[in-house]
PDB file of C-alpha atoms in Angstrom:
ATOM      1  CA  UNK L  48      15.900 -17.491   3.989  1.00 48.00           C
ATOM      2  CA  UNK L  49      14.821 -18.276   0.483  1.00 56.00           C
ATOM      3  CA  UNK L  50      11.578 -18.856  -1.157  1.00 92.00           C
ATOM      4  CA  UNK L  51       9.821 -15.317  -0.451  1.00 96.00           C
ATOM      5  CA  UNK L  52      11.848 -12.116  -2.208  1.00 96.00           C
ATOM      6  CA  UNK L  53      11.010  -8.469  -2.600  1.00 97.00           C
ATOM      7  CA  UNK L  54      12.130  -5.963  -5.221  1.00 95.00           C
ATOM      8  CA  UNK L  55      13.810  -3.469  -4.926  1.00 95.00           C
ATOM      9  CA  UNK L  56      15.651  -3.402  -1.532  1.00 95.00           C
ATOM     10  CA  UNK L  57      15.625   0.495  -1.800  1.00 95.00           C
ATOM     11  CA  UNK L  58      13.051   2.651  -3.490  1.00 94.00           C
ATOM     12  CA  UNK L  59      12.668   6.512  -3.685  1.00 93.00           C
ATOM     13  CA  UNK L  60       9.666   8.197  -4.520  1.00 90.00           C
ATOM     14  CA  UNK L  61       8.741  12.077  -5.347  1.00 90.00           C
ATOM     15  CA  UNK L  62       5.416  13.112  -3.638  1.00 88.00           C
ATOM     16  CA  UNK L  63       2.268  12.468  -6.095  1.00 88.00           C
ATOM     17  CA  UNK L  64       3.774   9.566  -7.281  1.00 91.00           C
ATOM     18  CA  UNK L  65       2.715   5.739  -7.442  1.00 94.00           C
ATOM     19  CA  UNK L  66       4.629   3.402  -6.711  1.00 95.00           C
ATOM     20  CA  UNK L  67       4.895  -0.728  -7.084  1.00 96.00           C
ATOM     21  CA  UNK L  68       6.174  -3.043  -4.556  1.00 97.00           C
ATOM     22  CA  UNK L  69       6.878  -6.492  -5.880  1.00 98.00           C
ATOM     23  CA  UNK L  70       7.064  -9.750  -3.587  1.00 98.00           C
ATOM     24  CA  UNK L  71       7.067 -13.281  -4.994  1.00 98.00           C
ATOM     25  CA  UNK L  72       7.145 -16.761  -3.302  1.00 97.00           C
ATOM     26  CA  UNK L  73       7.841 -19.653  -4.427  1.00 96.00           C
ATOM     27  CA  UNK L  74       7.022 -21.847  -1.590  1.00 94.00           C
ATOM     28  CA  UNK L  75       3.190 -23.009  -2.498  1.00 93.00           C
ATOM     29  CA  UNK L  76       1.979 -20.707  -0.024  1.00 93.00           C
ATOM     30  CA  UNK L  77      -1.396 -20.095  -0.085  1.00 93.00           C
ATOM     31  CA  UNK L  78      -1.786 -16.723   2.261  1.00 93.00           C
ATOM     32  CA  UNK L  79       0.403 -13.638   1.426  1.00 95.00           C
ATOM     33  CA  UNK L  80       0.769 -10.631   3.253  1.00 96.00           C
ATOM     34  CA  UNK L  81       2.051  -6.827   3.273  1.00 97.00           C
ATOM     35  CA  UNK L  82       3.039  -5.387   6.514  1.00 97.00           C
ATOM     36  CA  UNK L  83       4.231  -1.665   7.061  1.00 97.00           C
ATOM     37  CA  UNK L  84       7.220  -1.433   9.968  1.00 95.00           C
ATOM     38  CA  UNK L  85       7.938   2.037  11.320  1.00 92.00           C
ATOM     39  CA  UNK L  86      10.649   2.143  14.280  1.00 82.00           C
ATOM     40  CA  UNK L  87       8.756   1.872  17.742  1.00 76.00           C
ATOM     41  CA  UNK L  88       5.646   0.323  16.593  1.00 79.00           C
ATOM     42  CA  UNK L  89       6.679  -2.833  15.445  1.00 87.00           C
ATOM     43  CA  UNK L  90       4.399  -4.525  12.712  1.00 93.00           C
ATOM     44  CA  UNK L  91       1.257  -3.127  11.152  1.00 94.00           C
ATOM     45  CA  UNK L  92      -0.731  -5.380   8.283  1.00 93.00           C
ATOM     46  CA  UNK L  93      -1.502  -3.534   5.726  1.00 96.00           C
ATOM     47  CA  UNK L  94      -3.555  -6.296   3.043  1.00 96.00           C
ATOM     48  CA  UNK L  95      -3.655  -9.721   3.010  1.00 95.00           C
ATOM     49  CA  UNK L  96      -4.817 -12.376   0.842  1.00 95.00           C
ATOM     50  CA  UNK L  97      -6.001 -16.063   1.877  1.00 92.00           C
ATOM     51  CA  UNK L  98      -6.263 -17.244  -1.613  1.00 92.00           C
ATOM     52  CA  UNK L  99      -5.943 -16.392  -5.523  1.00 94.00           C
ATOM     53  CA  UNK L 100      -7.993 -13.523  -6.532  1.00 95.00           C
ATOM     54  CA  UNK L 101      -9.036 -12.294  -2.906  1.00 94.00           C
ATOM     55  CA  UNK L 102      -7.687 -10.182  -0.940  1.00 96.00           C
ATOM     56  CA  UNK L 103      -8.710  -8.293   2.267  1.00 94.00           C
ATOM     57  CA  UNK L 104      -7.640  -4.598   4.039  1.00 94.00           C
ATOM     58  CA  UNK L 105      -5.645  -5.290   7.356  1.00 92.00           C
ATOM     59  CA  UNK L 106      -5.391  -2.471   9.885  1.00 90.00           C
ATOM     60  CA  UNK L 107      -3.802   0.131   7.892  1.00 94.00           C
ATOM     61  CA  UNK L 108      -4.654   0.237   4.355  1.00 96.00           C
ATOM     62  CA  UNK L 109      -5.494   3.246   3.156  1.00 96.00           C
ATOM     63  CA  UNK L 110      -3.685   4.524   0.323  1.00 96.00           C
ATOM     64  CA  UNK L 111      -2.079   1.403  -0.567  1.00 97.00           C
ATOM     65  CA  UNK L 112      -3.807  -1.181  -3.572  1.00 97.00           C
ATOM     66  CA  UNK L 113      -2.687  -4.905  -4.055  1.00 98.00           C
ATOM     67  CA  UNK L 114      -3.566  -7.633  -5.964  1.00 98.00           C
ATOM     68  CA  UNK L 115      -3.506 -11.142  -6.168  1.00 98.00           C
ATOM     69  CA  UNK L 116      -3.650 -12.642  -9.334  1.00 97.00           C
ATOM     70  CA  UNK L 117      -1.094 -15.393  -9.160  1.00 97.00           C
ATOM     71  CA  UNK L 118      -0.381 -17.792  -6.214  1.00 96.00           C
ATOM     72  CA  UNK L 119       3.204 -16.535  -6.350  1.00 97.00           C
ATOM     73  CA  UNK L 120       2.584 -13.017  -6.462  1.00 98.00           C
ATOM     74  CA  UNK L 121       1.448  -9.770  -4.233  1.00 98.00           C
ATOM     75  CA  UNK L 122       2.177  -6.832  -5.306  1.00 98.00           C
ATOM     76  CA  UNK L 123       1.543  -3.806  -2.905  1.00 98.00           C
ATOM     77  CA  UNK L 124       1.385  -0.366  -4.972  1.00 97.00           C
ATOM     78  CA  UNK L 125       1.458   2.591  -2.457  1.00 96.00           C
ATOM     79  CA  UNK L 126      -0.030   5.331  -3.894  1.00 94.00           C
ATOM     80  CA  UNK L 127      -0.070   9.224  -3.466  1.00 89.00           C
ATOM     81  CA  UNK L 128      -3.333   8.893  -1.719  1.00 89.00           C
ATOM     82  CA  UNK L 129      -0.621   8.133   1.393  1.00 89.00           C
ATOM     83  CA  UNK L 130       0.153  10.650   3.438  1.00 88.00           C
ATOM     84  CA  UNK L 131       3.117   9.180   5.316  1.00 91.00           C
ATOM     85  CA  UNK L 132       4.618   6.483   3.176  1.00 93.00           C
ATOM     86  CA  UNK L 133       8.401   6.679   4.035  1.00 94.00           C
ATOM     87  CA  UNK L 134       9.012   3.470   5.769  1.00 95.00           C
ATOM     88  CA  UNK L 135      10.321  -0.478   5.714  1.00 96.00           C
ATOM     89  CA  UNK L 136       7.884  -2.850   4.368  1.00 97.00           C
ATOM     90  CA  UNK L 137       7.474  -6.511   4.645  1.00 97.00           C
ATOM     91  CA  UNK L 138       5.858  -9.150   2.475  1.00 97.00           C
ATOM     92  CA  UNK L 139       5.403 -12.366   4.560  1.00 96.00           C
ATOM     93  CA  UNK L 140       3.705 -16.048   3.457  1.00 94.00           C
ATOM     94  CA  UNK L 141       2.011 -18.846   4.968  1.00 92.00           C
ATOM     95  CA  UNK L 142       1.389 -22.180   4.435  1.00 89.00           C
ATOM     96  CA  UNK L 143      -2.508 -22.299   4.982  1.00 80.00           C
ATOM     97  CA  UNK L 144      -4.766 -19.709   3.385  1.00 56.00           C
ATOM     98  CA  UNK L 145      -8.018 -21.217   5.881  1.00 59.00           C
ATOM     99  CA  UNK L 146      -5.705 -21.320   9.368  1.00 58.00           C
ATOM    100  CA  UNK L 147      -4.100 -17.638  11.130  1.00 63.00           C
ATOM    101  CA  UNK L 148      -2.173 -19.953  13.001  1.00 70.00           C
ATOM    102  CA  UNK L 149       0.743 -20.738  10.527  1.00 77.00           C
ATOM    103  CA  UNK L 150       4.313 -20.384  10.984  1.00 87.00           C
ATOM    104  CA  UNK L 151       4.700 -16.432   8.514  1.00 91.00           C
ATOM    105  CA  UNK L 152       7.696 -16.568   6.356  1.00 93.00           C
ATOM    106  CA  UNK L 153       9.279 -12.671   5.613  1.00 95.00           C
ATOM    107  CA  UNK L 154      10.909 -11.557   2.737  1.00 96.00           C
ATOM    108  CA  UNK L 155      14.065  -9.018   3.057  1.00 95.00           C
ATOM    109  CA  UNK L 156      12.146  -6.110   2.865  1.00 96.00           C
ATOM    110  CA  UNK L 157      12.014  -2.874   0.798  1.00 96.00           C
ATOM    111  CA  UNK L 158      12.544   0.742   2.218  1.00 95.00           C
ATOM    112  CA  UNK L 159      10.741   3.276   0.910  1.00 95.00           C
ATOM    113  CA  UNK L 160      11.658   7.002   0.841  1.00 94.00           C
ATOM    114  CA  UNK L 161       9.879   9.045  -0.188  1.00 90.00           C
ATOM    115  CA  UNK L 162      11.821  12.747  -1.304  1.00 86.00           C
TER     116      UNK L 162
ATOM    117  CA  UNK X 172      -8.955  -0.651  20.841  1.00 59.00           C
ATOM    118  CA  UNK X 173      -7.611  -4.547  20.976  1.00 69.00           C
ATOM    119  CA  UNK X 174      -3.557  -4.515  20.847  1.00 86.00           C
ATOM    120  CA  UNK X 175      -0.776  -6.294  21.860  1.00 92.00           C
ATOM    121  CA  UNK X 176       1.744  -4.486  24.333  1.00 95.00           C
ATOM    122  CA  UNK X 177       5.369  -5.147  24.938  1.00 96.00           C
ATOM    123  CA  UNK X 178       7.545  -4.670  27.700  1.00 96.00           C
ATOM    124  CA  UNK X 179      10.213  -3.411  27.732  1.00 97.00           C
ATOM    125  CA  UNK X 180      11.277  -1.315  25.113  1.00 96.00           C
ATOM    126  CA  UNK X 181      14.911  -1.734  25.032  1.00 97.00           C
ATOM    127  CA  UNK X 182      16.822  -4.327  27.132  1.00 98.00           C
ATOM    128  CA  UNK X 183      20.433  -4.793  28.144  1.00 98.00           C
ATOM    129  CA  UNK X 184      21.766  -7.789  29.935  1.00 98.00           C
ATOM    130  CA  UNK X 185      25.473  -9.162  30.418  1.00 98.00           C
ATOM    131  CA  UNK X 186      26.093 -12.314  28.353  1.00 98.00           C
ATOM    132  CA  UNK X 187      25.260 -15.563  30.397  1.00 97.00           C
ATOM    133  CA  UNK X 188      22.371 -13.718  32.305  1.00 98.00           C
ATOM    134  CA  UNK X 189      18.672 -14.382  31.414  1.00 98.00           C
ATOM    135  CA  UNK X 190      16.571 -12.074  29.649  1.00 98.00           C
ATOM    136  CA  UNK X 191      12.661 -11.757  29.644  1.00 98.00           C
ATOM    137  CA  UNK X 192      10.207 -10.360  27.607  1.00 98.00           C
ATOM    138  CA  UNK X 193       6.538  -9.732  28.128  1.00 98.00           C
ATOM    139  CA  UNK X 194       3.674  -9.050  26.439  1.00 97.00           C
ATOM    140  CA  UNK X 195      -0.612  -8.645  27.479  1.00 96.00           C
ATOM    141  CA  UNK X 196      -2.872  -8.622  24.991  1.00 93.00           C
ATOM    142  CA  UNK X 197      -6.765  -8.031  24.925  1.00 87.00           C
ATOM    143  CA  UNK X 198      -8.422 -10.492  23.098  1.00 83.00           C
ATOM    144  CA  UNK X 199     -10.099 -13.445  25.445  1.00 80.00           C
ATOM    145  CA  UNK X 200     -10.430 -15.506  22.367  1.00 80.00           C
ATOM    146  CA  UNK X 201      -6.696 -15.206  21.691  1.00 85.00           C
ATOM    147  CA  UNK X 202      -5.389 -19.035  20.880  1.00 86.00           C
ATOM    148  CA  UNK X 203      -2.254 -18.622  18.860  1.00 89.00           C
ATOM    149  CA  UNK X 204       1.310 -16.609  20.321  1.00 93.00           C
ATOM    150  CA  UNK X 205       4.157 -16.153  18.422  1.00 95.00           C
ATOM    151  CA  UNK X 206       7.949 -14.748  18.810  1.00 97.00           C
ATOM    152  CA  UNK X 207       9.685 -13.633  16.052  1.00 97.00           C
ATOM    153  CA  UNK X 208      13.550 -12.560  16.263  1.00 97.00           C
ATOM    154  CA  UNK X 209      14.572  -9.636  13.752  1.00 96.00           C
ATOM    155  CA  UNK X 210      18.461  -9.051  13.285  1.00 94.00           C
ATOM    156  CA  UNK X 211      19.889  -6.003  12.476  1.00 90.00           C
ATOM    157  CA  UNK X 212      19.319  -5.575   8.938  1.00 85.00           C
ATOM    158  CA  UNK X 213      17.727  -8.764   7.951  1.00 90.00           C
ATOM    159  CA  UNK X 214      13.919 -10.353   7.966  1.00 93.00           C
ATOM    160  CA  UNK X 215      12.304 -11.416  11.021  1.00 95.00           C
ATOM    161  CA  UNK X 216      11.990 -15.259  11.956  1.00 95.00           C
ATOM    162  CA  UNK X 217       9.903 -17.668  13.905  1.00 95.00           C
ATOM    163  CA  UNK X 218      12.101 -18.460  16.830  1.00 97.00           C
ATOM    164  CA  UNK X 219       9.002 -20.231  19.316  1.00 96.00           C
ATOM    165  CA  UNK X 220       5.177 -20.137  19.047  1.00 94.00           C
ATOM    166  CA  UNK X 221       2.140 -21.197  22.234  1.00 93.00           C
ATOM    167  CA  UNK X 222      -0.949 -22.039  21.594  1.00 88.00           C
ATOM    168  CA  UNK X 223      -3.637 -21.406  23.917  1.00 82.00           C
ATOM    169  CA  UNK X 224      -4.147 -25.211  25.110  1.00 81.00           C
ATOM    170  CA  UNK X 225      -0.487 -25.206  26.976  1.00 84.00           C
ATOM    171  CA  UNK X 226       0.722 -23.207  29.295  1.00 91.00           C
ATOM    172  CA  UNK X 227       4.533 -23.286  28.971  1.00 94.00           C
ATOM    173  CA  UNK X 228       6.721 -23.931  25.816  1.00 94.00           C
ATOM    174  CA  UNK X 229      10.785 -24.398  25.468  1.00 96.00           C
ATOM    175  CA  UNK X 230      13.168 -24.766  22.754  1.00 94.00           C
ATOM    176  CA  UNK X 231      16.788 -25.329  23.863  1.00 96.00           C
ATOM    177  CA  UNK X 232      17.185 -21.731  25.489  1.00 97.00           C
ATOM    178  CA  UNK X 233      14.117 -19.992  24.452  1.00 98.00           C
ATOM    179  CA  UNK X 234      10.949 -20.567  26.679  1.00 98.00           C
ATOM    180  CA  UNK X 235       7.457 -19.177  26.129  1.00 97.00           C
ATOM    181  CA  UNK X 236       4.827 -19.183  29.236  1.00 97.00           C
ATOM    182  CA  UNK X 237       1.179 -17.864  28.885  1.00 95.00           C
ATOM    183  CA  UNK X 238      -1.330 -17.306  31.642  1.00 94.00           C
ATOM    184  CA  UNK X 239      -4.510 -17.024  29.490  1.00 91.00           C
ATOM    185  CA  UNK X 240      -6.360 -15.937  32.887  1.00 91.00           C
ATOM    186  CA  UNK X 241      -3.934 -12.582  33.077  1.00 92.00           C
ATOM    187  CA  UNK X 242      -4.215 -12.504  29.111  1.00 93.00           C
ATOM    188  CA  UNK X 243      -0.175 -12.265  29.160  1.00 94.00           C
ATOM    189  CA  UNK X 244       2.934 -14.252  27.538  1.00 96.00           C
ATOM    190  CA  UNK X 245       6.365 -14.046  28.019  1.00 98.00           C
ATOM    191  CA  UNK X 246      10.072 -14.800  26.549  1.00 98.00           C
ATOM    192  CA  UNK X 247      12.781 -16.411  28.322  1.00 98.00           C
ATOM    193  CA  UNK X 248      15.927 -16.808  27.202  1.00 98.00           C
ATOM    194  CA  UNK X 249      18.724 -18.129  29.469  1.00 97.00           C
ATOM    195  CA  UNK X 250      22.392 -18.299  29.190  1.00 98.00           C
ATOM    196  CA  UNK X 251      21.869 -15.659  26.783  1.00 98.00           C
ATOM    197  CA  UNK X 252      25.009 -14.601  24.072  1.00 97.00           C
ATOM    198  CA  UNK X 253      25.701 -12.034  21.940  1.00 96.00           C
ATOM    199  CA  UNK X 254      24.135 -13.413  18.647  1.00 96.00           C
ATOM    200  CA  UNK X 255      20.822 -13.109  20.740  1.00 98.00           C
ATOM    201  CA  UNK X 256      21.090  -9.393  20.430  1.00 98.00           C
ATOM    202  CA  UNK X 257      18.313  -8.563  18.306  1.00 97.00           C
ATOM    203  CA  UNK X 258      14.715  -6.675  18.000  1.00 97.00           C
ATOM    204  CA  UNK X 259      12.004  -9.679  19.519  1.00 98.00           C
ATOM    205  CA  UNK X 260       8.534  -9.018  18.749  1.00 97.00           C
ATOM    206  CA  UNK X 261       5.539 -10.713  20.203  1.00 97.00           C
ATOM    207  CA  UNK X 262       1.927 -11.313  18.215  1.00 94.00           C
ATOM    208  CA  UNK X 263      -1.296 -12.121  19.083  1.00 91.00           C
ATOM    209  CA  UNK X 264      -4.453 -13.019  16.607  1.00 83.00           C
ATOM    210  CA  UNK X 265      -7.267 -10.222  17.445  1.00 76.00           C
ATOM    211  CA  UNK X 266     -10.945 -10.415  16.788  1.00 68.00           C
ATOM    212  CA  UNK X 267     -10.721  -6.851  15.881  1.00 60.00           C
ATOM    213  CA  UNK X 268      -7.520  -7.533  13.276  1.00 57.00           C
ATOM    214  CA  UNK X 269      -9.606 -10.000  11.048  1.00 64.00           C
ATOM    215  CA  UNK X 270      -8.696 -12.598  13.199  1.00 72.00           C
ATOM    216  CA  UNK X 271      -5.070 -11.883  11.572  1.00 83.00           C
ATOM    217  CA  UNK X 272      -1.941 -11.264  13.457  1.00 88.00           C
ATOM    218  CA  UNK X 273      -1.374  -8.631  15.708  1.00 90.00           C
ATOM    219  CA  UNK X 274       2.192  -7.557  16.578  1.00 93.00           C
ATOM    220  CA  UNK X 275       3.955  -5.829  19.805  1.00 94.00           C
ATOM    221  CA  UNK X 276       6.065  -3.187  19.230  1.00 94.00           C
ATOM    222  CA  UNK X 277       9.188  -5.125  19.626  1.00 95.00           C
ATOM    223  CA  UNK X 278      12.022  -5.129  22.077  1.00 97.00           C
ATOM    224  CA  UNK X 279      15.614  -4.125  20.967  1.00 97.00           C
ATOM    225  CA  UNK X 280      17.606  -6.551  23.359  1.00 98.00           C
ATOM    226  CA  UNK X 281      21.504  -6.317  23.531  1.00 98.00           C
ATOM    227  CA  UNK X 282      23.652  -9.052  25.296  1.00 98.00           C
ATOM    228  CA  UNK X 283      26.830  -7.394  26.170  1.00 96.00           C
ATOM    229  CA  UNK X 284      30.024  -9.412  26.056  1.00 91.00           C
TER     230      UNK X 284
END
């Protein structure tokens, strides 16, 4: 299970507030990605990115920013521009920043609660 | 919209019986179809993956089949035991998800001793 961690395990957040999600790999992956899981509706992607210093909006990213400006590093900041962000979410990794069709890697997690 | 829909929900079976899992999807193009196991309380894992040019996949007891005419895939996991109670989740790669992955909304399975 190593290779892909997330900090913190458990974050709380007061409403109007940003906050940072860190996730950090050190597999030489080139794709990273942030997912959002909410019980009953398994995985949604929130960003992605295929390479250094790109990045793209998967199916649910408003009010959430990321950015990509080390291989080893994603970091998904959810900010207060989200209405609903109490939930459990998931960095991932890849081997292949070109192919969709790679084996994902997930780190533990981090679950957000917002008070 | 494109998605990916799982069946069922929740699933019970007694241990040593056989447990399947489906999932359709609505992307022709689809070519890639993982599974990914999630234990209670942990990260989810690649357990077995199909792509689009076979039509049936195993791994010890874990089988994939996919019927790319019907646009569905399934799970099959024989002789099942309780460490195989977990949340499964199927995914598909979309044309309308950025060609990125597209996941089911999981199935809580429990193998009771």
């Amino acid at each position: 299970d190593g290779g892909i961690t997330q900090s913190p395990k458990y974050l709380f957040r007061k409403e109007g507030q940003n906050v940072t999600l860190s996730c950090e790999q050190n597999l030489n992956h080139d794709a990273m990605y942030w997912y959002r899981q909410d019980p009953g509706q398994g995985l949604r992607l929130i960003y992605y990115s295929q390479i250094v210093n790109d990045f793209q909006k998967g199916d649910i990213a408003e009010g959430y920013s990321v950015s990509r400006e080390k291989k080893e590093s994603f970091p998904l900041t959810v900010t207060s521009a989200q209405k609903n962000p109490t939930a459990f979410y998931l960095c991932a990794s890849s081997l292949s920043g070109t192919g969709n069709d790679n084996e994902q890697f997930f780190g533990p997690g981090t679950r957000l609660t917002v008070l | 919209g494109e998605n990916v829909e799982q069946h069922p929900s929740t699933l019970s079976v007694q241990e040593g019986d056989s447990a399947v899992i489906k999932c359709t999807y609505s992307d022709s193009a689809s070519n890639y179809f993982p599974w990914y196991k999630q234990e209670l309380g942990k990260r989810p894992q690649l357990i077995i993956d199909i792509r689009s040019n076979v039509g049936e996949k195993k791994d010890q007891r874990i089988a994939v089949t996919l019927n790319k005419t019907a646009k569905h895939f399934s799970l099959h996991i024989t002789e099942t035991q309780p460490e195989d109670s977990a949340v499964y989740f199927c995914a598909a790669i979309l044309s309308g998800s950025a060609r990125q992955l597209t996941f089911g909304s999981g199935t809580q399975l429990t193998v009771l001793p």
